[in-house]
CSV table of N, CA and C in Angstrom, one decimal:
chain,number,residue,atom,x,y,z
A,1,MET,N,-46.8,22.2,-32.1
A,1,MET,CA,-46.1,22.6,-33.3
A,1,MET,C,-47.1,22.7,-34.4
A,2,MET,N,-46.9,23.7,-35.2
A,2,MET,CA,-47.8,23.9,-36.3
A,2,MET,C,-47.3,23.3,-37.6
A,3,GLY,N,-48.2,22.8,-38.4
A,3,GLY,CA,-47.9,22.2,-39.7
A,3,GLY,C,-47.5,23.2,-40.8
A,4,ILE,N,-47.1,22.7,-41.9
A,4,ILE,CA,-46.7,23.5,-43.0
A,4,ILE,C,-47.9,23.4,-44.0
A,5,THR,N,-48.5,24.6,-44.4
A,5,THR,CA,-49.6,24.6,-45.3
A,5,THR,C,-49.0,24.9,-46.7
A,6,ILE,N,-49.2,23.9,-47.6
A,6,ILE,CA,-48.7,24.1,-49.0
A,6,ILE,C,-49.9,23.7,-50.0
A,7,GLU,N,-50.1,24.6,-51.0
A,7,GLU,CA,-51.1,24.3,-52.0
A,7,GLU,C,-50.4,23.9,-53.3
A,8,PHE,N,-50.9,22.8,-53.9
A,8,PHE,CA,-50.4,22.3,-55.2
A,8,PHE,C,-51.4,22.8,-56.2
A,9,ASN,N,-50.9,23.6,-57.2
A,9,ASN,CA,-51.7,24.1,-58.2
A,9,ASN,C,-51.4,23.5,-59.6
A,10,PRO,N,-52.4,22.9,-60.3
A,10,PRO,CA,-52.2,22.4,-61.6
A,10,PRO,C,-52.3,23.4,-62.7
A,11,ASP,N,-52.5,24.7,-62.3
A,11,ASP,CA,-52.6,25.8,-63.3
A,11,ASP,C,-52.2,27.0,-62.6
A,12,LEU,N,-52.1,28.1,-63.4
A,12,LEU,CA,-51.8,29.4,-62.8
A,12,LEU,C,-53.0,30.3,-63.0
A,13,ALA,N,-53.7,30.7,-61.9
A,13,ALA,CA,-54.9,31.5,-62.0
A,13,ALA,C,-54.6,32.9,-61.4
A,14,LEU,N,-54.8,33.9,-62.3
A,14,LEU,CA,-54.5,35.3,-61.9
A,14,LEU,C,-55.8,36.1,-62.1
A,15,ARG,N,-55.8,37.3,-61.5
A,15,ARG,CA,-57.0,38.2,-61.6
A,15,ARG,C,-57.0,39.0,-62.8
A,16,ASP,N,-58.1,39.6,-63.2
A,16,ASP,CA,-58.3,40.5,-64.3
A,16,ASP,C,-57.4,41.8,-64.0
A,17,ILE,N,-56.8,42.3,-65.0
A,17,ILE,CA,-55.9,43.5,-64.9
A,17,ILE,C,-56.6,44.7,-64.3
A,18,GLU,N,-57.9,44.8,-64.3
A,18,GLU,CA,-58.7,45.9,-63.7
A,18,GLU,C,-58.4,46.0,-62.2
A,19,HIS,N,-58.1,44.9,-61.5
A,19,HIS,CA,-57.8,44.9,-60.1
A,19,HIS,C,-56.5,45.7,-59.9
A,20,PHE,N,-55.5,45.6,-60.8
A,20,PHE,CA,-54.3,46.4,-60.7
A,20,PHE,C,-54.6,47.9,-61.0
A,21,LYS,N,-55.4,48.1,-62.0
A,21,LYS,CA,-55.7,49.5,-62.4
A,21,LYS,C,-56.4,50.2,-61.3
A,22,LYS,N,-57.2,49.5,-60.5
A,22,LYS,CA,-58.0,50.1,-59.4
A,22,LYS,C,-57.1,50.2,-58.1
A,23,GLY,N,-55.9,49.7,-58.2
A,23,GLY,CA,-55.0,49.7,-57.0
A,23,GLY,C,-55.4,48.6,-56.0
A,24,GLU,N,-56.1,47.6,-56.4
A,24,GLU,CA,-56.5,46.6,-55.4
A,24,GLU,C,-55.5,45.4,-55.3
A,25,ARG,N,-54.7,45.3,-56.3
A,25,ARG,CA,-53.7,44.2,-56.4
A,25,ARG,C,-52.5,44.6,-57.1
A,26,ALA,N,-51.4,43.9,-56.8
A,26,ALA,CA,-50.1,44.1,-57.5
A,26,ALA,C,-50.3,43.7,-59.0
A,27,GLN,N,-49.5,44.3,-59.9
A,27,GLN,CA,-49.6,43.9,-61.3
A,27,GLN,C,-49.3,42.5,-61.5
A,28,GLU,N,-48.4,41.9,-60.8
A,28,GLU,CA,-48.0,40.5,-61.0
A,28,GLU,C,-49.1,39.5,-60.5
A,29,GLU,N,-50.1,40.0,-59.7
A,29,GLU,CA,-51.2,39.2,-59.3
A,29,GLU,C,-52.3,39.1,-60.4
A,30,CYS,N,-52.1,39.9,-61.5
A,30,CYS,CA,-53.1,40.0,-62.5
A,30,CYS,C,-52.6,39.5,-63.9
A,31,LEU,N,-53.5,39.1,-64.7
A,31,LEU,CA,-53.2,38.8,-66.1
A,31,LEU,C,-52.6,39.9,-66.8
A,32,PRO,N,-51.7,39.7,-67.8
A,32,PRO,CA,-51.2,40.8,-68.6
A,32,PRO,C,-52.3,41.4,-69.4
A,33,GLU,N,-52.2,42.7,-69.7
A,33,GLU,CA,-53.3,43.3,-70.4
A,33,GLU,C,-53.4,42.7,-71.8
A,34,ASN,N,-52.3,42.4,-72.5
A,34,ASN,CA,-52.2,41.8,-73.8
A,34,ASN,C,-51.3,40.6,-73.7
A,35,ILE,N,-51.8,39.4,-73.6
A,35,ILE,CA,-51.0,38.2,-73.4
A,35,ILE,C,-50.4,37.9,-74.8
A,36,GLU,N,-49.1,37.7,-74.9
A,36,GLU,CA,-48.4,37.5,-76.2
A,36,GLU,C,-47.6,36.2,-76.1
A,37,GLU,N,-47.7,35.4,-77.2
A,37,GLU,CA,-46.9,34.2,-77.3
A,37,GLU,C,-45.4,34.5,-77.3
A,38,GLY,N,-44.7,33.7,-76.6
A,38,GLY,CA,-43.2,33.9,-76.6
A,38,GLY,C,-42.7,34.8,-75.5
A,39,GLN,N,-43.6,35.6,-74.9
A,39,GLN,CA,-43.2,36.6,-73.9
A,39,GLN,C,-43.2,35.9,-72.5
A,40,THR,N,-42.3,36.5,-71.7
A,40,THR,CA,-42.1,36.1,-70.3
A,40,THR,C,-42.8,37.1,-69.4
A,41,TYR,N,-43.6,36.6,-68.4
A,41,TYR,CA,-44.3,37.5,-67.4
A,41,TYR,C,-44.0,37.0,-66.0
A,42,ASN,N,-44.1,38.0,-65.1
A,42,ASN,CA,-44.0,37.7,-63.7
A,42,ASN,C,-45.3,37.4,-63.1
A,43,PHE,N,-45.4,36.5,-62.0
A,43,PHE,CA,-46.6,36.3,-61.3
A,43,PHE,C,-46.3,36.4,-59.8
A,44,LEU,N,-47.4,36.6,-59.0
A,44,LEU,CA,-47.3,36.7,-57.6
A,44,LEU,C,-48.6,36.1,-57.0
A,45,LYS,N,-48.5,35.2,-56.1
A,45,LYS,CA,-49.7,34.5,-55.5
A,45,LYS,C,-49.4,34.5,-54.0
A,46,LYS,N,-50.5,34.8,-53.2
A,46,LYS,CA,-50.4,34.7,-51.8
A,46,LYS,C,-50.4,33.2,-51.4
A,47,ASP,N,-49.7,32.9,-50.3
A,47,ASP,CA,-49.5,31.5,-49.8
A,47,ASP,C,-48.4,30.8,-50.5
A,48,GLN,N,-48.1,29.6,-49.9
A,48,GLN,CA,-47.0,28.8,-50.4
A,48,GLN,C,-47.6,27.8,-51.4
A,49,ARG,N,-47.2,28.0,-52.7
A,49,ARG,CA,-47.8,27.2,-53.7
A,49,ARG,C,-46.7,26.5,-54.5
A,50,ASN,N,-47.0,25.3,-54.9
A,50,ASN,CA,-46.1,24.5,-55.7
A,50,ASN,C,-46.8,24.3,-57.1
A,51,TYR,N,-46.0,24.5,-58.1
A,51,TYR,CA,-46.4,24.3,-59.5
A,51,TYR,C,-45.6,23.3,-60.2
A,52,TRP,N,-46.2,22.7,-61.2
A,52,TRP,CA,-45.5,21.7,-62.1
A,52,TRP,C,-44.6,22.5,-63.0
A,53,LEU,N,-43.3,22.1,-63.1
A,53,LEU,CA,-42.4,22.8,-63.9
A,53,LEU,C,-41.9,22.1,-65.1
A,54,HIS,N,-42.4,20.9,-65.4
A,54,HIS,CA,-41.9,20.0,-66.4
A,54,HIS,C,-42.7,20.1,-67.7
A,55,GLY,N,-43.5,21.1,-67.9
A,55,GLY,CA,-44.3,21.2,-69.2
A,55,GLY,C,-45.3,22.3,-69.1
A,56,GLU,N,-46.2,22.2,-70.1
A,56,GLU,CA,-47.2,23.3,-70.2
A,56,GLU,C,-48.4,23.1,-69.2
A,57,LEU,N,-48.9,24.2,-68.8
A,57,LEU,CA,-50.1,24.2,-67.9
A,57,LEU,C,-50.9,25.4,-68.3
A,58,ALA,N,-52.2,25.4,-67.8
A,58,ALA,CA,-53.1,26.4,-68.3
A,58,ALA,C,-53.0,27.7,-67.4
A,59,LEU,N,-53.1,28.8,-68.1
A,59,LEU,CA,-53.2,30.1,-67.5
A,59,LEU,C,-54.7,30.5,-67.5
A,60,LEU,N,-55.2,30.7,-66.3
A,60,LEU,CA,-56.7,31.0,-66.1
A,60,LEU,C,-56.9,32.4,-65.5
A,61,GLU,N,-58.1,32.8,-65.6
A,61,GLU,CA,-58.5,34.0,-64.8
A,61,GLU,C,-59.3,33.5,-63.6
A,62,THR,N,-59.0,34.1,-62.4
A,62,THR,CA,-59.8,33.7,-61.3
A,62,THR,C,-60.6,35.0,-60.8
A,63,LYS,N,-61.8,34.7,-60.3
A,63,LYS,CA,-62.6,35.8,-59.7
A,63,LYS,C,-62.6,35.6,-58.2
A,64,GLY,N,-61.8,34.6,-57.7
A,64,GLY,CA,-61.7,34.3,-56.3
A,64,GLY,C,-62.6,33.1,-56.0
A,65,ASN,N,-62.4,32.5,-54.8
A,65,ASN,CA,-63.2,31.4,-54.3
A,65,ASN,C,-63.3,30.3,-55.4
A,66,GLN,N,-62.2,30.0,-56.0
A,66,GLN,CA,-62.1,28.9,-57.0
A,66,GLN,C,-63.1,29.1,-58.2
A,67,GLN,N,-63.5,30.3,-58.5
A,67,GLN,CA,-64.3,30.6,-59.7
A,67,GLN,C,-63.3,30.9,-60.8
A,68,LEU,N,-63.1,29.9,-61.7
A,68,LEU,CA,-62.0,29.9,-62.7
A,68,LEU,C,-62.6,30.0,-64.1
A,69,SER,N,-61.9,30.6,-65.0
A,69,SER,CA,-62.2,30.7,-66.4
A,69,SER,C,-61.7,29.4,-67.1
A,70,ARG,N,-62.1,29.2,-68.4
A,70,ARG,CA,-61.5,28.2,-69.2
A,70,ARG,C,-60.1,28.7,-69.5
A,71,PRO,N,-59.2,27.8,-70.0
A,71,PRO,CA,-57.8,28.2,-70.2
A,71,PRO,C,-57.7,29.4,-71.2
A,72,LEU,N,-56.9,30.4,-70.9
A,72,LEU,CA,-56.7,31.6,-71.7
A,72,LEU,C,-55.4,31.4,-72.6
A,73,ALA,N,-54.5,30.6,-72.0
A,73,ALA,CA,-53.2,30.4,-72.7
A,73,ALA,C,-52.6,29.1,-72.1
A,74,SER,N,-51.6,28.6,-72.9
A,74,SER,CA,-50.7,27.5,-72.4
A,74,SER,C,-49.4,28.2,-72.0
A,75,ILE,N,-48.9,27.9,-70.8
A,75,ILE,CA,-47.7,28.5,-70.3
A,75,ILE,C,-46.8,27.4,-69.7
A,76,VAL,N,-45.5,27.8,-69.6
A,76,VAL,CA,-44.5,27.0,-68.9
A,76,VAL,C,-44.0,27.9,-67.7
A,77,ILE,N,-44.1,27.5,-66.5
A,77,ILE,CA,-43.5,28.2,-65.4
A,77,ILE,C,-42.0,27.9,-65.3
A,78,ILE,N,-41.2,28.9,-65.4
A,78,ILE,CA,-39.7,28.7,-65.4
A,78,ILE,C,-39.1,29.0,-64.1
A,79,GLU,N,-39.8,29.6,-63.2
A,79,GLU,CA,-39.3,30.0,-61.9
A,79,GLU,C,-40.4,30.1,-60.9
A,80,ALA,N,-40.3,29.6,-59.7
A,80,ALA,CA,-41.2,29.8,-58.6
A,80,ALA,C,-40.4,29.9,-57.3
A,81,THR,N,-40.6,30.9,-56.5
A,81,THR,CA,-39.9,31.2,-55.3
A,81,THR,C,-40.9,31.5,-54.1
A,82,HIS,N,-40.7,30.9,-53.0
A,82,HIS,CA,-41.5,31.3,-51.8
A,82,HIS,C,-40.7,32.3,-51.0
A,83,PHE,N,-41.4,33.3,-50.4
A,83,PHE,CA,-40.8,34.3,-49.6
A,83,PHE,C,-41.8,34.9,-48.6
A,84,MET,N,-41.3,35.6,-47.6
A,84,MET,CA,-42.1,36.2,-46.6
A,84,MET,C,-42.3,37.7,-46.9
A,85,LYS,N,-43.5,38.2,-46.7
A,85,LYS,CA,-43.9,39.6,-46.9
A,85,LYS,C,-44.9,40.0,-45.9
A,86,ASN,N,-44.5,40.9,-45.0
A,86,ASN,CA,-45.3,41.3,-43.9
A,86,ASN,C,-45.9,40.2,-43.1
A,87,GLY,N,-45.0,39.2,-42.8
A,87,GLY,CA,-45.4,38.1,-41.9
A,87,GLY,C,-46.2,37.0,-42.6
A,88,GLU,N,-46.4,37.1,-43.9
A,88,GLU,CA,-47.2,36.1,-44.7
A,88,GLU,C,-46.3,35.5,-45.8
A,89,VAL,N,-46.6,34.2,-46.1
A,89,VAL,CA,-45.9,33.5,-47.2
A,89,VAL,C,-46.5,33.9,-48.5
A,90,TRP,N,-45.7,34.1,-49.5
A,90,TRP,CA,-46.1,34.4,-50.9
A,90,TRP,C,-45.3,33.6,-51.8
A,91,THR,N,-45.8,33.4,-53.0
A,91,THR,CA,-45.0,32.7,-54.1
A,91,THR,C,-44.9,33.7,-55.3
A,92,LYS,N,-43.7,33.8,-55.8
A,92,LYS,CA,-43.5,34.7,-57.0
A,92,LYS,C,-42.8,33.9,-58.0
A,93,GLY,N,-42.9,34.2,-59.3
A,93,GLY,CA,-42.2,33.5,-60.3
A,93,GLY,C,-42.3,34.1,-61.7
A,94,LYS,N,-41.9,33.3,-62.7
A,94,LYS,CA,-42.0,33.8,-64.1
A,94,LYS,C,-42.5,32.6,-64.9
A,95,TYR,N,-43.3,33.0,-66.0
A,95,TYR,CA,-43.8,32.1,-66.9
A,95,TYR,C,-43.6,32.6,-68.3
A,96,ILE,N,-43.5,31.6,-69.3
A,96,ILE,CA,-43.4,31.9,-70.7
A,96,ILE,C,-44.8,31.5,-71.3
A,97,VAL,N,-45.3,32.3,-72.2
A,97,VAL,CA,-46.6,32.0,-72.9
A,97,VAL,C,-46.2,31.2,-74.1
A,98,LYS,N,-46.7,30.0,-74.2
A,98,LYS,CA,-46.5,29.1,-75.4
A,98,LYS,C,-47.5,29.3,-76.5
A,99,GLU,N,-48.8,29.5,-76.1
A,99,GLU,CA,-49.9,29.7,-77.0
A,99,GLU,C,-51.0,30.4,-76.3
A,100,VAL,N,-51.6,31.4,-77.0
A,100,VAL,CA,-52.8,32.1,-76.5
A,100,VAL,C,-54.0,31.5,-77.2
A,101,PHE,N,-55.1,31.3,-76.4
A,101,PHE,CA,-56.3,30.7,-77.0
A,101,PHE,C,-57.3,31.8,-77.2
A,102,ASP,N,-58.1,31.5,-78.3
A,102,ASP,CA,-59.3,32.4,-78.6
A,102,ASP,C,-60.4,32.0,-77.5
A,103,ARG,N,-60.8,33.1,-76.8
A,103,ARG,CA,-61.8,32.9,-75.8
A,103,ARG,C,-63.1,32.3,-76.3
A,104,ASN,N,-63.4,32.5,-77.6
A,104,ASN,CA,-64.7,32.1,-78.2
A,104,ASN,C,-64.6,30.7,-78.9
A,105,ASP,N,-63.4,30.2,-78.9
A,105,ASP,CA,-63.2,28.8,-79.5
A,105,ASP,C,-63.5,27.8,-78.5
A,106,PRO,N,-64.5,26.9,-78.8
A,106,PRO,CA,-64.9,25.8,-77.8
A,106,PRO,C,-63.9,24.6,-77.7
A,107,THR,N,-62.8,24.7,-78.5
A,107,THR,CA,-61.9,23.6,-78.5
A,107,THR,C,-61.3,23.3,-77.2
A,108,ILE,N,-61.2,22.1,-76.7
A,108,ILE,CA,-60.7,21.7,-75.4
A,108,ILE,C,-59.1,21.7,-75.6
A,109,GLN,N,-58.5,22.5,-74.8
A,109,GLN,CA,-57.0,22.7,-74.9
A,109,GLN,C,-56.2,21.8,-73.8
A,110,PHE,N,-56.9,21.6,-72.7
A,110,PHE,CA,-56.3,20.8,-71.6
A,110,PHE,C,-57.3,19.8,-71.1
A,111,GLU,N,-56.8,18.6,-70.8
A,111,GLU,CA,-57.6,17.5,-70.2
A,111,GLU,C,-56.9,17.4,-68.8
A,112,TRP,N,-57.5,18.1,-67.8
A,112,TRP,CA,-56.9,18.3,-66.5
A,112,TRP,C,-55.6,19.0,-66.7
A,113,MET,N,-54.4,18.3,-66.4
A,113,MET,CA,-53.1,19.0,-66.6
A,113,MET,C,-52.5,18.6,-67.9
A,114,GLU,N,-53.1,17.7,-68.7
A,114,GLU,CA,-52.4,17.3,-69.9
A,114,GLU,C,-52.8,18.2,-71.1
A,115,ARG,N,-51.9,18.7,-71.8
A,115,ARG,CA,-52.1,19.6,-73.0
A,115,ARG,C,-52.6,18.7,-74.1
A,116,ILE,N,-53.7,19.1,-74.7
A,116,ILE,CA,-54.3,18.4,-75.8
A,116,ILE,C,-53.9,19.0,-77.2
A,117,GLY,N,-53.6,18.1,-78.1
A,117,GLY,CA,-53.3,18.6,-79.5
A,117,GLY,C,-51.9,19.2,-79.7
A,118,ARG,N,-51.0,19.0,-78.8
A,118,ARG,CA,-49.7,19.6,-78.9
A,118,ARG,C,-48.7,18.8,-78.1
A,119,ASN,N,-47.5,18.6,-78.7
A,119,ASN,CA,-46.5,17.9,-77.9
A,119,ASN,C,-46.0,18.6,-76.7
A,120,LYS,N,-45.8,17.9,-75.6
A,120,LYS,CA,-45.3,18.5,-74.4
A,120,LYS,C,-43.9,19.0,-74.6
A,121,GLN,N,-43.6,20.1,-73.9
A,121,GLN,CA,-42.2,20.6,-74.1
A,121,GLN,C,-41.5,20.7,-72.8
């Protein structure tokens, strides 16, 4: 009998929008072109992933192989669903952007999963 492979993610890491523009990835696998506070966006990740749903977490850019950016925004995931696509497990969902960070600001926004300088919501 085979085990169940589940990944627990303390953040949401998506690809640069250029991957969608080149036809390499679905739009939901990529960061929004213009991330806006208060907006809701869809996401799509390969494999069965579990996310923390009780507060803010970091939105990051991934280049693959766990090469991650500093936090680009603080988000709250409001929905995450596992499903099968072409015989593979995927996770899709929705998130709301709480705050967008200036990429040039060295201020630390998260200490691992804990949001710094703002009340949890």
